[in-house]
Each structure stands twice: as structure tokens, then as C-alpha cells.
XYZ file of N, CA and C in Angstrom:
450
model
N 39.860 -36.669 -30.668
C 39.197 -38.115 -30.369
C 39.038 -39.640 -30.865
N 39.246 -39.724 -29.908
C 39.084 -41.505 -30.062
C 38.222 -42.285 -30.938
N 38.613 -43.203 -31.398
C 37.180 -44.120 -32.904
C 37.626 -45.577 -31.542
N 38.261 -45.454 -31.092
C 38.170 -46.535 -29.858
C 36.558 -47.352 -29.111
N 37.018 -48.681 -29.716
C 35.169 -49.273 -28.897
C 35.522 -50.166 -27.921
N 35.128 -49.499 -26.674
C 34.820 -50.697 -26.062
C 34.350 -51.905 -25.644
N 34.222 -53.223 -24.493
C 34.919 -52.962 -24.495
C 36.386 -53.717 -24.639
N 37.691 -53.619 -24.007
C 39.205 -54.620 -24.384
C 38.624 -55.641 -23.855
N 39.619 -56.362 -23.338
C 40.452 -57.234 -23.132
C 40.349 -56.966 -21.814
N 40.262 -55.917 -20.465
C 40.528 -55.789 -19.326
C 39.573 -54.737 -18.739
N 39.973 -54.644 -18.014
C 39.013 -53.430 -17.392
C 39.826 -53.207 -15.805
N 38.973 -51.825 -15.519
C 39.842 -52.011 -14.130
C 38.477 -50.422 -13.911
N 38.154 -50.049 -12.423
C 37.722 -49.415 -12.280
C 38.482 -48.093 -12.819
N 38.852 -47.224 -12.836
C 40.380 -46.830 -12.591
C 39.949 -45.522 -11.009
N 39.723 -46.223 -10.356
C 39.786 -45.354 -8.777
C 42.466 -45.749 -8.547
N 42.820 -44.735 -8.563
C 44.368 -45.059 -8.449
C 44.449 -44.315 -6.480
N 45.027 -44.766 -5.971
C 45.400 -44.895 -4.741
C 46.495 -42.541 -4.972
N 45.781 -42.229 -4.277
C 46.657 -40.335 -4.265
C 48.064 -40.553 -3.701
N 48.543 -39.577 -4.758
C 49.915 -39.368 -4.803
C 50.037 -38.653 -3.101
N 51.346 -39.283 -2.746
C 50.812 -38.132 -1.403
C 51.068 -36.283 -1.262
N 51.296 -35.661 -2.462
C 51.010 -34.403 -2.643
C 49.650 -34.132 -2.678
N 48.941 -35.023 -3.081
C 47.518 -34.561 -2.944
C 46.958 -34.992 -2.232
N 47.439 -36.129 -1.125
C 47.029 -35.692 -0.250
C 46.737 -34.565 0.758
N 48.219 -34.390 0.345
C 49.148 -33.309 1.829
C 47.642 -31.620 1.649
N 48.261 -31.402 -0.147
C 47.468 -30.527 -0.910
C 45.586 -30.036 -0.435
N 45.126 -31.774 -0.210
C 43.681 -31.144 0.730
C 43.494 -31.207 1.963
N 44.335 -31.259 2.602
C 44.925 -30.990 3.608
C 45.227 -29.986 4.081
N 45.887 -28.967 3.277
C 46.307 -27.645 3.313
C 45.537 -26.824 2.927
N 43.788 -27.602 1.738
C 42.884 -26.100 1.345
C 42.261 -26.659 2.578
N 41.873 -27.902 2.949
C 40.694 -27.716 3.965
C 41.014 -26.667 5.634
N 42.796 -26.736 5.416
C 42.839 -25.976 6.801
C 43.275 -24.615 6.216
N 42.711 -24.242 5.411
C 43.150 -22.596 4.398
C 44.983 -21.913 4.332
N 45.470 -22.466 4.091
C 46.427 -22.720 3.294
C 46.850 -22.600 2.261
N 45.892 -23.585 1.421
C 45.966 -22.727 0.000
C 44.650 -23.042 -0.104
N 44.937 -22.044 -1.852
C 43.128 -21.512 -1.688
C 43.431 -22.883 -2.907
N 41.718 -22.641 -3.472
C 40.942 -23.516 -4.913
C 41.115 -23.575 -5.876
N 42.054 -23.262 -5.757
C 42.788 -22.496 -7.736
C 44.101 -23.300 -7.967
N 44.927 -23.033 -6.751
C 46.012 -23.466 -6.480
C 46.413 -25.351 -5.677
N 45.270 -25.470 -5.173
C 44.508 -26.835 -5.040
C 44.197 -27.714 -6.751
N 42.675 -26.874 -7.588
C 42.987 -27.415 -8.933
C 44.077 -27.275 -9.220
N 45.288 -26.830 -9.517
C 46.040 -27.063 -10.637
C 46.805 -28.158 -10.196
N 47.535 -28.681 -8.911
C 48.513 -29.122 -8.355
C 46.420 -30.841 -9.200
N 45.679 -30.499 -8.477
C 45.253 -32.222 -8.854
C 44.988 -32.923 -9.885
N 45.240 -31.689 -11.331
C 45.066 -30.920 -12.676
C 46.599 -32.297 -13.170
N 47.357 -31.425 -11.934
C 49.268 -32.260 -12.557
C 48.796 -33.454 -12.519
N 48.876 -34.369 -11.145
C 48.614 -35.218 -11.175
C 48.237 -36.466 -11.595
N 47.242 -35.728 -12.477
C 45.543 -36.103 -13.077
C 46.924 -36.485 -14.847
N 47.407 -35.462 -14.815
C 48.307 -35.517 -16.349
C 49.047 -36.574 -15.887
N 49.543 -36.204 -15.331
C 51.197 -37.777 -14.778
C 50.497 -38.817 -14.862
N 49.343 -39.059 -14.278
C 48.721 -40.490 -14.343
C 47.734 -41.240 -15.797
N 48.017 -39.851 -16.605
C 47.760 -40.492 -17.684
C 48.505 -40.639 -19.276
N 49.212 -39.791 -18.515
C 50.663 -40.033 -19.547
C 51.110 -41.670 -19.049
N 51.502 -41.910 -16.980
C 51.530 -43.541 -17.301
C 50.437 -44.116 -17.622
N 48.987 -44.460 -17.530
C 49.031 -45.257 -18.620
C 49.100 -45.157 -19.838
N 49.109 -44.673 -20.245
C 49.134 -44.268 -22.057
C 50.419 -45.522 -22.087
N 52.015 -44.712 -20.762
C 53.187 -45.611 -20.962
C 53.200 -46.985 -20.618
N 51.927 -47.576 -20.026
C 51.684 -48.460 -19.687
C 50.688 -49.335 -20.981
N 50.640 -48.895 -22.078
C 49.639 -49.678 -23.212
C 48.299 -49.600 -23.165
N 47.442 -48.813 -22.005
C 46.063 -49.177 -21.623
C 45.668 -48.310 -22.410
N 44.606 -49.387 -23.302
C 43.772 -47.840 -24.274
C 42.121 -47.289 -23.164
N 42.185 -47.372 -22.756
C 41.355 -46.556 -20.968
C 42.057 -46.149 -20.109
N 41.903 -44.703 -20.753
C 42.592 -43.809 -19.440
C 41.562 -42.987 -19.255
N 41.808 -42.953 -17.170
C 40.801 -42.272 -16.325
C 41.236 -40.895 -15.494
N 40.827 -40.499 -14.851
C 41.521 -39.736 -13.782
C 42.266 -39.968 -12.615
N 41.916 -41.378 -11.916
C 42.185 -42.413 -11.350
C 41.067 -41.263 -10.014
N 40.083 -40.613 -9.677
C 39.368 -40.597 -9.906
C 39.725 -39.592 -8.127
N 41.099 -39.282 -8.668
C 42.124 -38.090 -7.427
C 41.138 -36.605 -7.699
N 39.575 -36.585 -7.863
C 39.256 -34.893 -7.311
C 38.003 -35.551 -6.614
N 38.191 -36.932 -6.524
C 36.355 -37.367 -5.603
C 37.550 -37.817 -4.341
N 36.017 -37.575 -3.366
C 36.338 -37.845 -1.858
C 36.120 -38.720 -1.684
N 34.601 -39.096 -2.185
C 33.978 -40.544 -1.990
C 33.379 -41.386 -3.645
N 33.077 -42.261 -4.063
C 33.421 -42.883 -5.386
C 31.486 -42.615 -5.759
N 30.872 -42.472 -4.391
C 29.638 -42.084 -4.767
C 29.030 -40.634 -4.218
N 29.307 -40.188 -3.620
C 28.740 -39.198 -2.780
C 28.846 -37.881 -3.275
N 30.673 -37.833 -4.235
C 30.563 -36.900 -4.673
C 29.685 -36.562 -6.218
N 29.225 -37.808 -6.654
C 28.036 -38.213 -7.714
C 26.850 -36.882 -6.842
N 26.208 -37.302 -6.218
C 25.457 -37.459 -5.107
C 25.518 -35.667 -4.875
N 26.129 -35.562 -4.585
C 26.545 -33.861 -4.073
C 26.326 -32.774 -5.422
N 26.515 -33.266 -6.189
C 26.098 -32.039 -7.628
C 24.668 -32.062 -8.167
N 24.096 -32.874 -7.464
C 22.764 -32.130 -7.210
C 22.347 -31.486 -6.627
N 20.730 -29.949 -6.885
C 20.366 -29.752 -6.150
C 19.150 -31.400 -5.191
N 19.331 -30.418 -3.848
C 18.147 -30.933 -3.351
C 19.495 -31.445 -2.489
N 20.641 -32.106 -2.764
C 21.455 -33.146 -1.415
C 22.164 -32.301 -0.995
N 23.061 -32.099 0.282
C 23.221 -31.564 0.971
C 24.111 -32.867 2.544
N 25.090 -32.450 2.565
C 26.275 -32.787 3.192
C 26.771 -32.189 4.863
N 27.651 -33.070 5.379
C 28.591 -32.576 6.396
C 29.163 -33.104 6.527
N 30.770 -32.573 6.886
C 31.791 -34.180 7.695
C 30.980 -33.876 9.664
N 30.970 -35.411 9.648
C 29.892 -35.320 11.225
C 31.162 -36.457 11.743
N 32.313 -36.348 11.044
C 33.027 -37.334 11.733
C 33.057 -38.544 12.428
N 31.807 -39.503 11.373
C 31.302 -40.807 11.195
C 32.226 -41.309 10.089
N 31.990 -42.461 10.679
C 32.887 -43.768 9.453
C 31.893 -44.750 10.008
N 32.122 -46.233 9.064
C 32.749 -47.326 8.807
C 34.118 -48.031 9.702
N 34.173 -48.816 9.833
C 35.840 -49.546 10.930
C 36.630 -50.624 9.124
N 37.315 -50.276 8.528
C 37.904 -50.789 7.237
C 39.215 -51.324 8.189
N 39.865 -52.171 8.090
C 40.643 -52.575 8.214
C 42.108 -51.876 9.439
N 40.800 -51.962 9.748
C 41.417 -51.670 11.548
C 41.717 -49.449 11.483
N 41.135 -49.066 10.270
C 41.191 -47.683 10.449
C 39.396 -47.520 10.024
N 39.759 -46.020 10.820
C 37.988 -45.903 10.819
C 37.969 -45.226 9.351
N 37.205 -45.036 8.059
C 37.271 -45.022 6.938
C 35.407 -43.650 6.711
N 36.095 -43.124 6.701
C 35.730 -41.855 7.325
C 34.259 -41.445 6.023
N 33.228 -41.338 6.435
C 31.980 -40.439 5.557
C 31.099 -39.303 6.342
N 31.064 -39.195 5.370
C 30.333 -37.828 5.416
C 28.543 -37.835 5.565
N 27.766 -37.465 6.221
C 26.591 -37.743 6.395
C 26.080 -36.718 4.863
N 25.389 -37.291 4.352
C 24.408 -37.247 3.240
C 22.771 -36.917 3.435
N 22.855 -35.262 3.390
C 20.926 -35.722 3.696
C 19.779 -35.200 1.674
N 18.923 -35.620 1.811
C 17.503 -35.110 1.071
C 17.171 -34.032 1.466
N 17.586 -32.926 1.048
C 16.506 -31.925 2.092
C 15.544 -31.240 0.829
N 14.913 -31.127 -0.480
C 14.098 -31.106 -1.157
C 14.238 -31.550 -2.524
N 13.671 -31.336 -3.423
C 13.906 -32.522 -4.646
C 14.685 -32.599 -5.442
N 15.096 -33.299 -5.964
C 16.477 -33.726 -6.107
C 16.296 -33.073 -7.803
N 17.391 -32.395 -8.174
C 16.994 -31.482 -9.215
C 18.780 -31.994 -10.059
N 18.664 -31.937 -11.618
C 19.580 -31.396 -11.861
C 20.465 -30.085 -12.075
N 21.663 -29.614 -12.013
C 22.206 -28.440 -12.353
C 23.348 -28.432 -12.975
N 23.923 -27.271 -12.940
C 25.503 -27.939 -13.590
C 26.277 -28.680 -13.110
N 26.706 -30.042 -13.451
C 27.452 -31.118 -12.222
C 28.646 -31.152 -12.642
N 29.693 -30.547 -11.737
C 30.834 -31.032 -12.231
C 31.746 -31.806 -12.433
N 31.221 -33.667 -12.981
C 31.345 -34.552 -13.154
C 31.699 -33.962 -14.835
N 30.608 -33.162 -15.027
C 30.538 -32.424 -16.781
C 32.130 -32.178 -17.204
N 32.372 -30.939 -15.941
C 34.284 -30.041 -16.611
C 35.348 -31.494 -16.464
N 34.808 -32.398 -14.988
C 36.178 -33.243 -14.938
C 35.840 -34.429 -15.620
N 34.878 -34.912 -16.793
C 35.686 -36.165 -18.070
C 35.727 -34.789 -19.058
N 35.600 -33.529 -19.238
C 35.623 -33.169 -20.475
C 37.701 -32.685 -19.986
N 37.989 -32.252 -19.593
C 39.183 -32.202 -18.609
C 39.760 -33.615 -19.329
N 40.064 -34.931 -19.153
C 40.381 -35.979 -19.788
C 40.444 -36.594 -20.482
N 39.472 -36.151 -20.892
C 39.266 -36.146 -22.342
C 39.867 -35.272 -23.385
N 40.402 -34.399 -22.874
C 40.951 -33.355 -23.693
C 42.927 -35.145 -23.804
N 42.773 -35.818 -23.609
C 44.325 -36.715 -23.840
C 43.702 -37.270 -24.317
N 42.895 -37.672 -24.895
C 42.438 -38.631 -25.599
C 43.713 -39.169 -26.614
N 43.485 -39.764 -28.405
C 44.004 -39.636 -28.938
C 43.634 -41.307 -29.377
N 44.112 -41.076 -31.031
C 44.089 -42.372 -31.748
C 43.950 -43.947 -31.054
N 45.019 -44.433 -30.219
C 45.344 -45.051 -28.797
C 44.838 -44.989 -27.204
N 43.655 -44.230 -27.168
C 42.852 -43.917 -26.073
C 41.637 -43.346 -26.252
N 40.788 -44.113 -24.884
C 39.234 -43.183 -24.802
C 39.365 -42.935 -23.445
N 38.629 -41.663 -22.889
C 38.569 -41.336 -21.828
C 37.288 -42.190 -21.150
N 37.338 -42.714 -19.800
C 36.650 -43.557 -18.748
C 36.751 -42.804 -17.815
N 35.007 -42.739 -17.189
C 34.590 -42.024 -16.202
C 33.521 -43.126 -15.780
N 33.897 -43.908 -14.431
C 32.966 -43.704 -13.785
C 31.982 -42.897 -12.764
N 30.116 -43.408 -13.365
C 29.493 -41.949 -12.955
C 28.332 -43.175 -12.150
N 27.243 -42.378 -11.505
C 25.893 -43.272 -10.718
C 25.077 -43.061 -11.468
N 23.826 -43.447 -11.305
C 22.821 -43.026 -11.775
C 21.718 -43.389 -10.377
N 20.850 -41.980 -10.443
C 19.864 -42.165 -9.293
C 18.967 -42.892 -9.541
N 18.402 -44.005 -8.975
C 17.617 -44.638 -8.853
C 16.558 -44.875 -7.800
N 16.271 -43.787 -7.360
C 15.518 -43.346 -5.390
C 14.873 -44.859 -5.728
N 14.557 -45.131 -3.927
C 15.263 -45.500 -3.249
C 17.211 -46.365 -2.909
N 17.114 -46.913 -4.888
C 18.670 -47.222 -4.548
C 19.690 -46.501 -5.587
N 20.792 -45.981 -5.145
C 21.526 -46.117 -6.233
C 22.509 -46.487 -6.883
N 22.362 -47.288 -7.743
C 22.975 -48.143 -8.421
C 24.313 -47.181 -9.891
N 25.280 -47.697 -9.172
C 26.382 -47.044 -9.338
C 27.076 -47.255 -11.505
N 27.620 -47.572 -12.658
C 27.934 -48.007 -13.856
C 29.068 -47.223 -14.307
N 30.209 -47.561 -14.843
C 30.861 -47.055 -15.265
C 30.194 -46.611 -17.130
């Protein structure tokens, strides 16, 4: 466990471009060509490589690159009871491409349950050492507005 204190003289959000293997694996999972456990193994391997690269570059804060997320804020909301979503093919135009967005609905009272982000953070924390501290960005629900913080 790290004893480092943040903030450092630099900061970054922590979202990195996904390697092609992650993009391909996500598509294979969606198409039923691989199982969830195989996909999770690939994601874990890619996060492990990313953390090693961050350490090699001398970063004191390490992140998982948000490799497990589809959307930086919606995945957080989807981890609560009372929130559902579906892929309707909708999105917004961004740099001449359609940035896909799942439609998200409140279907009941928002309640806490075992949130997947806790396990994701535990996985990242295992890589902490005397020179690094794990960093994970989450959102705070403050209805009707959602605030995101690190």
C-alpha cells in the first residue's frame, strides 16, 4: 500500500486510448464469439501492461485507463439499482463520427448495491507500491445533476 499523498505536480484524468485488442475483444464479446471471463482476462492483462508503462514513465498516480468502461460517467450510474440502459444506436456527432450513447432510464428508486467499480479499484490497488498510488475517477449522483470527481 502506498503512503504517497496527492496531488502531485501534474495530473491527468486517467482515460487512455484503448488498444486494438480491447476493441476487438469487446466486439467479439458483443457478438458471442468469446465469453465474459475470457474478455475480463484480456482486460486485466491490458490494464497490467498499462500500469507497467505508467510506472516505467515515472508516474506516481496509476490508473486502469478506464479500459473497463464504455462511457466515463454512465457506467457508474449503471452500477446502481433503479437505473437501466439500452443500446438504441443513438449518439451525438463528434469530430465527423457518431459518438454512440446508450439510452439510460431511471426505472425506480436509486439504491446502492455491490457496485462493480469497487472490484475494479481493488484490482488496480494491487499495483500500488512505495512510489505509486492508485487513482480512480467516479461520479457523485446529486440529482437532478450528476457531478464527476476524481
